[in-house]
Short mmCIF file of the C-alpha atoms (twelve columns), coordinates in Angstrom:
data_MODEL
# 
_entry.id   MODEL 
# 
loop_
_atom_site.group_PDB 
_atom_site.id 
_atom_site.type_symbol 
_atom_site.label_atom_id 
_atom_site.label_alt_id 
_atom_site.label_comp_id 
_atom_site.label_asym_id 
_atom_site.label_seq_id 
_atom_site.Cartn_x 
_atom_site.Cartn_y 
_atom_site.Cartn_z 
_atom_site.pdbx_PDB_model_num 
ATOM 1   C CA . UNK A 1   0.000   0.000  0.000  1 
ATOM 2   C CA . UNK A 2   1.621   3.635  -0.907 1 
ATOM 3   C CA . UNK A 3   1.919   5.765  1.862  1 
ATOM 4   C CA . UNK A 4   0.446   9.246  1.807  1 
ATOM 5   C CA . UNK A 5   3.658   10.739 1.725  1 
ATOM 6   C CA . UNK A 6   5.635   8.644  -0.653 1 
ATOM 7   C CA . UNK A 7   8.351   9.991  -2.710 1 
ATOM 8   C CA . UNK A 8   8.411   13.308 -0.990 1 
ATOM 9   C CA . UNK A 9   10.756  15.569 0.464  1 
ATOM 10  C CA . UNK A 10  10.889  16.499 4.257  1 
ATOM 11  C CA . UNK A 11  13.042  19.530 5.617  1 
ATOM 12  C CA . UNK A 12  12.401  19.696 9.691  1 
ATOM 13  C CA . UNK A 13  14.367  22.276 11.574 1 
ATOM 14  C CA . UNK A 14  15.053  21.566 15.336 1 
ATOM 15  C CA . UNK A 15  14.669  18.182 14.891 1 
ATOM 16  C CA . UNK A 16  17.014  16.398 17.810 1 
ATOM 17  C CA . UNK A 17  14.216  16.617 20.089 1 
ATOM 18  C CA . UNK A 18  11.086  17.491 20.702 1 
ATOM 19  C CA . UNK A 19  8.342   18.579 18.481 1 
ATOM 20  C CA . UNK A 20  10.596  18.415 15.771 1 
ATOM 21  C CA . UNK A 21  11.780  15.180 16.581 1 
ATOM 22  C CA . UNK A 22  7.931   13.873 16.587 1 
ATOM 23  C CA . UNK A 23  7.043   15.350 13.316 1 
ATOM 24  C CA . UNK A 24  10.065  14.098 11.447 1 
ATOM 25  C CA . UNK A 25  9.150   10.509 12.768 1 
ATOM 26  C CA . UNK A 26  5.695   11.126 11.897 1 
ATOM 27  C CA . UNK A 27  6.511   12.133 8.216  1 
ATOM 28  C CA . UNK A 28  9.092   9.499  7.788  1 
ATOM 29  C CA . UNK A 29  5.961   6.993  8.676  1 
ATOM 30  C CA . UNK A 30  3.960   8.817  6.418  1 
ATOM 31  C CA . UNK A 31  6.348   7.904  3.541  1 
ATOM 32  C CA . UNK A 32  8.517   11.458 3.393  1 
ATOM 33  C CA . UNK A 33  12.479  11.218 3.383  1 
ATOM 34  C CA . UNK A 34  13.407  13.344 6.020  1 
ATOM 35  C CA . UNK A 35  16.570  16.262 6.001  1 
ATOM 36  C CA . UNK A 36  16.562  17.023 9.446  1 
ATOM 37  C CA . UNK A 37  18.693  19.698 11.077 1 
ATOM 38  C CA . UNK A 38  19.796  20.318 14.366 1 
ATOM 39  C CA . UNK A 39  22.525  21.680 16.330 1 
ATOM 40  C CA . UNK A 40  22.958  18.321 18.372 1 
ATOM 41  C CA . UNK A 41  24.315  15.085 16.168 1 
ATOM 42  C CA . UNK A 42  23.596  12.945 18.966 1 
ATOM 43  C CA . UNK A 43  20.165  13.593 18.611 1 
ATOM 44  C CA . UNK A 44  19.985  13.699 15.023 1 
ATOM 45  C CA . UNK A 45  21.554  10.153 15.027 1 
ATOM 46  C CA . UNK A 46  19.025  9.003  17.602 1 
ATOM 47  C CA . UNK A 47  16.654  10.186 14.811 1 
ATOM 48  C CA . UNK A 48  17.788  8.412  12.186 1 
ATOM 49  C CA . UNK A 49  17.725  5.124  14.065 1 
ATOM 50  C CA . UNK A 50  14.239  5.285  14.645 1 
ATOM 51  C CA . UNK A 51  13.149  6.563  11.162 1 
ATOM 52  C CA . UNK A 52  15.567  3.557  9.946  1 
ATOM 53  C CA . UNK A 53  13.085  1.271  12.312 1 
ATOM 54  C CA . UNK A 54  9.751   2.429  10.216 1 
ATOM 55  C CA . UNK A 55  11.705  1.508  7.175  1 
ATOM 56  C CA . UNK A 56  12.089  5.069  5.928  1 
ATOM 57  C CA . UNK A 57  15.334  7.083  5.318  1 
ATOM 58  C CA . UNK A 58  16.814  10.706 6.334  1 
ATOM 59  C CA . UNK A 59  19.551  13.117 5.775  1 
ATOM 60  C CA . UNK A 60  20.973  14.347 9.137  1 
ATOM 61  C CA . UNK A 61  22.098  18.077 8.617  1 
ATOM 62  C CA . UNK A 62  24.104  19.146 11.608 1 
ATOM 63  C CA . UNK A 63  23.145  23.115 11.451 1 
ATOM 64  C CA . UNK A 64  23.465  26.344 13.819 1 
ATOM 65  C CA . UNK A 65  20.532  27.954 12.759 1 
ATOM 66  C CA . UNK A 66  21.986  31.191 13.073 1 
ATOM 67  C CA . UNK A 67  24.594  30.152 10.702 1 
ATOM 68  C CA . UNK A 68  22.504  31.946 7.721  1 
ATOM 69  C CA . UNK A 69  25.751  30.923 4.934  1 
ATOM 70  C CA . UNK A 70  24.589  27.040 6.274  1 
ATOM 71  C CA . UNK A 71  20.822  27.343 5.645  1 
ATOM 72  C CA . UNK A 72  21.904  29.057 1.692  1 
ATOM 73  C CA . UNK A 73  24.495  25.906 1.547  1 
ATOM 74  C CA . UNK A 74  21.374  23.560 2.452  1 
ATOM 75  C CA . UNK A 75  19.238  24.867 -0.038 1 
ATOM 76  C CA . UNK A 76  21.672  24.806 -2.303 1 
ATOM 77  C CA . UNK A 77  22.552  21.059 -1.647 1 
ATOM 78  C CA . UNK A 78  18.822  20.109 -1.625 1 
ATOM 79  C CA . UNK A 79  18.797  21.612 -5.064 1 
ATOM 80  C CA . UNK A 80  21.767  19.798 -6.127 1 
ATOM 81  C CA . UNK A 81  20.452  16.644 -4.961 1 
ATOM 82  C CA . UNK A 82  16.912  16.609 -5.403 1 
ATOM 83  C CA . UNK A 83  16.191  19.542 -7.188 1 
ATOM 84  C CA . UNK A 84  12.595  20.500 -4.981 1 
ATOM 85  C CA . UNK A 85  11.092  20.461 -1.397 1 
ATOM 86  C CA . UNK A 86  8.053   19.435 -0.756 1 
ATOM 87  C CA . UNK A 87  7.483   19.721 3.225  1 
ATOM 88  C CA . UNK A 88  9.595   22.720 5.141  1 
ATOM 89  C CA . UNK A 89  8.643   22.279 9.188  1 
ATOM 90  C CA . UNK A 90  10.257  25.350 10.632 1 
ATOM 91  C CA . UNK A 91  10.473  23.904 14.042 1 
ATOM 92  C CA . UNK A 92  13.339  25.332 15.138 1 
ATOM 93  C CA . UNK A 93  13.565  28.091 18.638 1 
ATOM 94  C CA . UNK A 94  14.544  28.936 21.501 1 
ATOM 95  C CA . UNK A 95  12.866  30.453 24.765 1 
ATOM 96  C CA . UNK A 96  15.727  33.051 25.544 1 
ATOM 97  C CA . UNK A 97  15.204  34.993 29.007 1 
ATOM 98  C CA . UNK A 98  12.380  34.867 31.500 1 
ATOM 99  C CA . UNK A 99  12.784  37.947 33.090 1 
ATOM 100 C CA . UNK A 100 11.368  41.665 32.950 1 
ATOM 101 C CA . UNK A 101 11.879  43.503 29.989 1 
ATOM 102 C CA . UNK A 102 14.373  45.910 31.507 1 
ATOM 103 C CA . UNK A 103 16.211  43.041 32.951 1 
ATOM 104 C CA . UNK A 104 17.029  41.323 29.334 1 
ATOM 105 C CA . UNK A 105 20.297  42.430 28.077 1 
ATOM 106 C CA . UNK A 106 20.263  43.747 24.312 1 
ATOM 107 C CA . UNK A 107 22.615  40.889 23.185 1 
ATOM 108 C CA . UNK A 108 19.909  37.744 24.832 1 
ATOM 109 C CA . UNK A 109 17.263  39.490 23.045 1 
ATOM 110 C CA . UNK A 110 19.157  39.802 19.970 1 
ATOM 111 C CA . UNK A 111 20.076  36.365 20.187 1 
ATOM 112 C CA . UNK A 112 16.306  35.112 20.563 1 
ATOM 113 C CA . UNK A 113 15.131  36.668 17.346 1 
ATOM 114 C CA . UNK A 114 18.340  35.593 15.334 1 
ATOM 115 C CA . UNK A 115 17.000  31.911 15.942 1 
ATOM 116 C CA . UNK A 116 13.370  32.568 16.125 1 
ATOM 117 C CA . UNK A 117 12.639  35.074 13.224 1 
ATOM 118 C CA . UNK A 118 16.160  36.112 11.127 1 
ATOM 119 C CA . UNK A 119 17.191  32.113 10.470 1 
ATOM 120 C CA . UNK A 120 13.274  31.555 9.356  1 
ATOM 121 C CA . UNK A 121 13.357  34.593 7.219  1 
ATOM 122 C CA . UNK A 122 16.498  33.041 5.462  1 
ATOM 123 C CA . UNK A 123 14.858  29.648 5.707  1 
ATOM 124 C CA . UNK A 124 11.865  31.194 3.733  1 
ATOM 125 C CA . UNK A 125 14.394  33.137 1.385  1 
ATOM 126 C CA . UNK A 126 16.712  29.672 0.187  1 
ATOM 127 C CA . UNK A 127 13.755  27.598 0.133  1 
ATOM 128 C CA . UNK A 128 10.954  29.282 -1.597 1 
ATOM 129 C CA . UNK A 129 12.414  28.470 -4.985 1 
ATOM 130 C CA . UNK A 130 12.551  24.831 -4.009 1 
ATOM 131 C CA . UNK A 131 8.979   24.521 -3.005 1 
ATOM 132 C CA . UNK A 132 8.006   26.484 -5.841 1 
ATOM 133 C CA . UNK A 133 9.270   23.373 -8.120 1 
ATOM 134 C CA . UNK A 134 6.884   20.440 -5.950 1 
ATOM 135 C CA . UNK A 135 3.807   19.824 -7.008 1 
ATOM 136 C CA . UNK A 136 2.361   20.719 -3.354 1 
ATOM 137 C CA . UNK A 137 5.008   22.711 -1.455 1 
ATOM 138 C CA . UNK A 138 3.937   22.913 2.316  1 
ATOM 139 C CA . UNK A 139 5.211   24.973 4.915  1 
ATOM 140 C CA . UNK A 140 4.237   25.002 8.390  1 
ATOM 141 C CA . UNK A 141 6.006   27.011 10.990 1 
ATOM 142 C CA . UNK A 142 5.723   26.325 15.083 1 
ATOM 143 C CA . UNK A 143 4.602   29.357 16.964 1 
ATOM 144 C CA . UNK A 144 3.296   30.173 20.448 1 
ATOM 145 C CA . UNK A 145 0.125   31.564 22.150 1 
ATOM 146 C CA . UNK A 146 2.912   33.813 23.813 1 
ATOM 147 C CA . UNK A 147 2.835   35.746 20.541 1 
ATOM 148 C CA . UNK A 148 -1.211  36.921 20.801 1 
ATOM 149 C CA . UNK A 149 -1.043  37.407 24.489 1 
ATOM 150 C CA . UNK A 150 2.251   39.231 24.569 1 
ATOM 151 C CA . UNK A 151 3.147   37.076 27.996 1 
ATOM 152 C CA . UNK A 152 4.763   39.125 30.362 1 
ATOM 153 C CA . UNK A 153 8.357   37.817 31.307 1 
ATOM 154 C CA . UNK A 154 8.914   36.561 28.303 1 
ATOM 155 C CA . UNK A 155 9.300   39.277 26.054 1 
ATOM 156 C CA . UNK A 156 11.945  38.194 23.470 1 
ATOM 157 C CA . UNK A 157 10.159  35.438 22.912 1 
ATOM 158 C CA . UNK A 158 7.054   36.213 22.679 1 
ATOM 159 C CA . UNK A 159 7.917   39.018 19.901 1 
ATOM 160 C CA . UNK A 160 9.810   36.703 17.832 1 
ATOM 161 C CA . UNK A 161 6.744   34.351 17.591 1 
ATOM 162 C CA . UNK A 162 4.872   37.457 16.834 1 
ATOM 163 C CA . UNK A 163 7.290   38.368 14.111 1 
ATOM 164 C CA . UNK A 164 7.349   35.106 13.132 1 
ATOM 165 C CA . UNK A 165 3.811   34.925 12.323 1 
ATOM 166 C CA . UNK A 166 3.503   37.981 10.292 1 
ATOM 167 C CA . UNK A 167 6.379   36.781 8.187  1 
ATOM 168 C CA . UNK A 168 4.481   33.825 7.543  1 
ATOM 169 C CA . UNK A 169 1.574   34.994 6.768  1 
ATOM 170 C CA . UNK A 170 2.711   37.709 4.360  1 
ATOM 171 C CA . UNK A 171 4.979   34.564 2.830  1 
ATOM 172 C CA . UNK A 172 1.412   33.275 2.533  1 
ATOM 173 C CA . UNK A 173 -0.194  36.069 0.731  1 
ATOM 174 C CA . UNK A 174 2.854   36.120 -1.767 1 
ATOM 175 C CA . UNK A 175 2.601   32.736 -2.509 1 
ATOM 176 C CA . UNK A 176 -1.880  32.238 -2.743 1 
ATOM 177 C CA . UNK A 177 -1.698  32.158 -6.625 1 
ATOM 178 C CA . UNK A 178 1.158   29.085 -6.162 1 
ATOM 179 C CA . UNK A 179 0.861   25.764 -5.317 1 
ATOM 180 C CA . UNK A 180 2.462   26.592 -2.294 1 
ATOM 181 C CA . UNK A 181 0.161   26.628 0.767  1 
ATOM 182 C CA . UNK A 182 1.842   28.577 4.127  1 
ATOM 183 C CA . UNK A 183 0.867   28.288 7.514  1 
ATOM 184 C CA . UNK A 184 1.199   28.147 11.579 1 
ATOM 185 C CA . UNK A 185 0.787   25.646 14.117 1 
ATOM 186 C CA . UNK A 186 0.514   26.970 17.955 1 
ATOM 187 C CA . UNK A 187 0.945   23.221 19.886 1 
ATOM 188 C CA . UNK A 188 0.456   25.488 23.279 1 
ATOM 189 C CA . UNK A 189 1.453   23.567 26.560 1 
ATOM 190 C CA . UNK A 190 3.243   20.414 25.290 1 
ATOM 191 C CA . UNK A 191 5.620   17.903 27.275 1 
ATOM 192 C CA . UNK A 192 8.995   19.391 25.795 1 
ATOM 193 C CA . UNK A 193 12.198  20.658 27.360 1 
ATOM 194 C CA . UNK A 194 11.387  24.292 26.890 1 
ATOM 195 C CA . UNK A 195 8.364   24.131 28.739 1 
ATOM 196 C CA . UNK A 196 10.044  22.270 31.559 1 
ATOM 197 C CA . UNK A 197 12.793  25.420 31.605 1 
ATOM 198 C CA . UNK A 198 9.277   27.654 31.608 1 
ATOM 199 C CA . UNK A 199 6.983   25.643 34.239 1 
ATOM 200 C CA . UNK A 200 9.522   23.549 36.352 1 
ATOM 201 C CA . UNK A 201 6.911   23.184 38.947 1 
ATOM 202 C CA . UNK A 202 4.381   21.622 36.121 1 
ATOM 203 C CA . UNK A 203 3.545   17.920 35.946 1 
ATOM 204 C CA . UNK A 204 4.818   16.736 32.789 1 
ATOM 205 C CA . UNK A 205 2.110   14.308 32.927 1 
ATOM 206 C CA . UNK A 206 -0.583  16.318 32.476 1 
ATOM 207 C CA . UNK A 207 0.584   17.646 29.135 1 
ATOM 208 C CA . UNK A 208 -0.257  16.246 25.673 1 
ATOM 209 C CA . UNK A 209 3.114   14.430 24.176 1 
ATOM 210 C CA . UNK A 210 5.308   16.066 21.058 1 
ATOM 211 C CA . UNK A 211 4.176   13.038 19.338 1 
ATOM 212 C CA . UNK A 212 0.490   13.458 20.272 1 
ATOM 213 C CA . UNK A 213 0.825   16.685 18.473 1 
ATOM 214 C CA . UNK A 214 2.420   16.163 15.589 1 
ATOM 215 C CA . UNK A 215 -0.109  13.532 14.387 1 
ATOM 216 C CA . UNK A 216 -1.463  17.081 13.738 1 
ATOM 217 C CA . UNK A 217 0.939   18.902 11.749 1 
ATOM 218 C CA . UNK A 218 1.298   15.981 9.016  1 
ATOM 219 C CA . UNK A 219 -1.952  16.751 7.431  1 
ATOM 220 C CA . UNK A 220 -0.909  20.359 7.371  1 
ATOM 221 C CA . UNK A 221 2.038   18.852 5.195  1 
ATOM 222 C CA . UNK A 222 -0.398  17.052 2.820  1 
ATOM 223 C CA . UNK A 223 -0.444  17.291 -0.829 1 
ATOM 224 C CA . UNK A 224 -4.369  17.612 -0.205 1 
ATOM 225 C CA . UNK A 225 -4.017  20.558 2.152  1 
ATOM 226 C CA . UNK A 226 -5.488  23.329 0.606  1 
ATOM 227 C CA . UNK A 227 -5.530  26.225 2.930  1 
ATOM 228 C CA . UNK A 228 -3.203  29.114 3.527  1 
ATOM 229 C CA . UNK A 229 -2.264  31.773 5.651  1 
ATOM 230 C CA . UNK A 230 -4.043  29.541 8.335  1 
ATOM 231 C CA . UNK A 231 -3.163  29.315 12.178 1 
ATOM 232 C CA . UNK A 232 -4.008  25.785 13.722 1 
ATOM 233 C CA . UNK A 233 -4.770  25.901 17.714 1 
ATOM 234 C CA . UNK A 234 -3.847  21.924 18.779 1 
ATOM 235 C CA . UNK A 235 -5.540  23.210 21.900 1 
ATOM 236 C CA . UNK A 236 -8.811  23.663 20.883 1 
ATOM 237 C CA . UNK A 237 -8.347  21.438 17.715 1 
ATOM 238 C CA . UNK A 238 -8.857  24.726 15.453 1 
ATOM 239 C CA . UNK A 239 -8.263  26.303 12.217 1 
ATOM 240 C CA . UNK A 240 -8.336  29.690 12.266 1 
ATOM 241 C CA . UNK A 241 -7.982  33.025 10.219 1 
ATOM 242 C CA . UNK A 242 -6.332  36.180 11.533 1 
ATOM 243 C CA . UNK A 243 -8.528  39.474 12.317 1 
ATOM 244 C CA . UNK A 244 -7.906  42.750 12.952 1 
ATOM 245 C CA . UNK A 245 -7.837  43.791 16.686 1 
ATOM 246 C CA . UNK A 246 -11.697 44.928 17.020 1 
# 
């Protein structure tokens, strides 16, 4: 029997762990090969043993995703090699400072949006053209309900997710007359590391798993997805459009 996601082309950022980690086992069941990148090889390799265990296949891409020459080399050697993308997961963050605004120093906020926002802007930038050339380019990007509520001692983070989603969502009004369909994913509370760093006094157990969660995103990453400019709320189990503040 073909799987859904046969003969496609996976790129998941942040992949080592996590909700990255989830999704780029849940596409590699689906059928996708998987490029995943993160910053820790052990992780990566832990990865490919389990993707290896459905039967499927990945390219591990150790990557700094603030090295912006490394994401232009990866699109470049995804071009060489396959010569599309079909699936881009941006996945990829970090939480940065919990602490009052005036508190942050310049160069941890700095840092926070050159993960968060700058390396997806570049992201977007080398591989647009690729998933211009699939026959159903998806992209789905990982935000936060910290972006909408603007969540006090959080601040850097919260306005890179915010940043983040505009980005995406003009990417999406760019792209509606493509076959390239755009949009976010906000998981909210999930068993990860980050939120343990957040909420060390949570129970873990009373949080939906990464891999709960991403059984979610792979229909986002469907050839038969058809919307764009979309936010999905795992939460509430939602697609939603953006308004205007009233």
């Amino acid at each position: 029997m073909t799987k859904p996601l046969a003969d496609r082309i996976a790129l998941v950022t942040g992949a080592s762990r996590g909700i990255g980690y989830a999704t780029a086992l849940a596409l590699a069941k689906a059928g996708a090969h998987i490029v995943a990148t993160a910053r820790t090889q052990g992780g990566l390799e832990e990865l490919d043993d389990e993707i290896r265990k459905l039967g499927g296949s990945a390219t591990l891409v150790p990557l700094n995703f603030t090295d912006f020459d490394g994401i232009a080399r990866l699109g470049a050697g995804l071009h060489e090699r396959y010569g599309k993308l079909d699936i881009l997961v941006g996945n990829a963050g970090v939480l940065g400072p919990s602490s009052p605004i005036g508190h942050i120093e310049l160069k941890s906020f700095t840092d926070v949006m050159a993960v968060n926002v700058s390396a997806n802007f570049q992201l977007i930038r080398c591989m647009e053209p690729l998933l211009r050339q699939s026959d159903a380019g998806r992209a789905v990007f990982i935000t936060s309900g910290a972006a909408n509520k603007a969540t006090a001692y959080v601040s850097p983070y919260a306005a890179s997710k915010a940043a983040l989603e505009t980005l995406a969502r003009a990417w999406a009004q760019e792209t509606a007359n493509t076959k390239l369909r755009v949009n976010l994913f906000n998981p909210g509370p999930v068993r990860t590391r980050m939120r343990a760093t957040l909420m060390p006094g949570e129970d873990p157990a009373t949080l939906d798993t990464p891999e709960q969660v991403a059984e979610f995103i792979v229909p986002m990453c469907a050839p038969d997805w058809t919307e764009t400019g979309k936010f999905y709320d795992y939460k509430t189990r939602t697609l939603m459009s953006f308004r205007a503040p009233a």
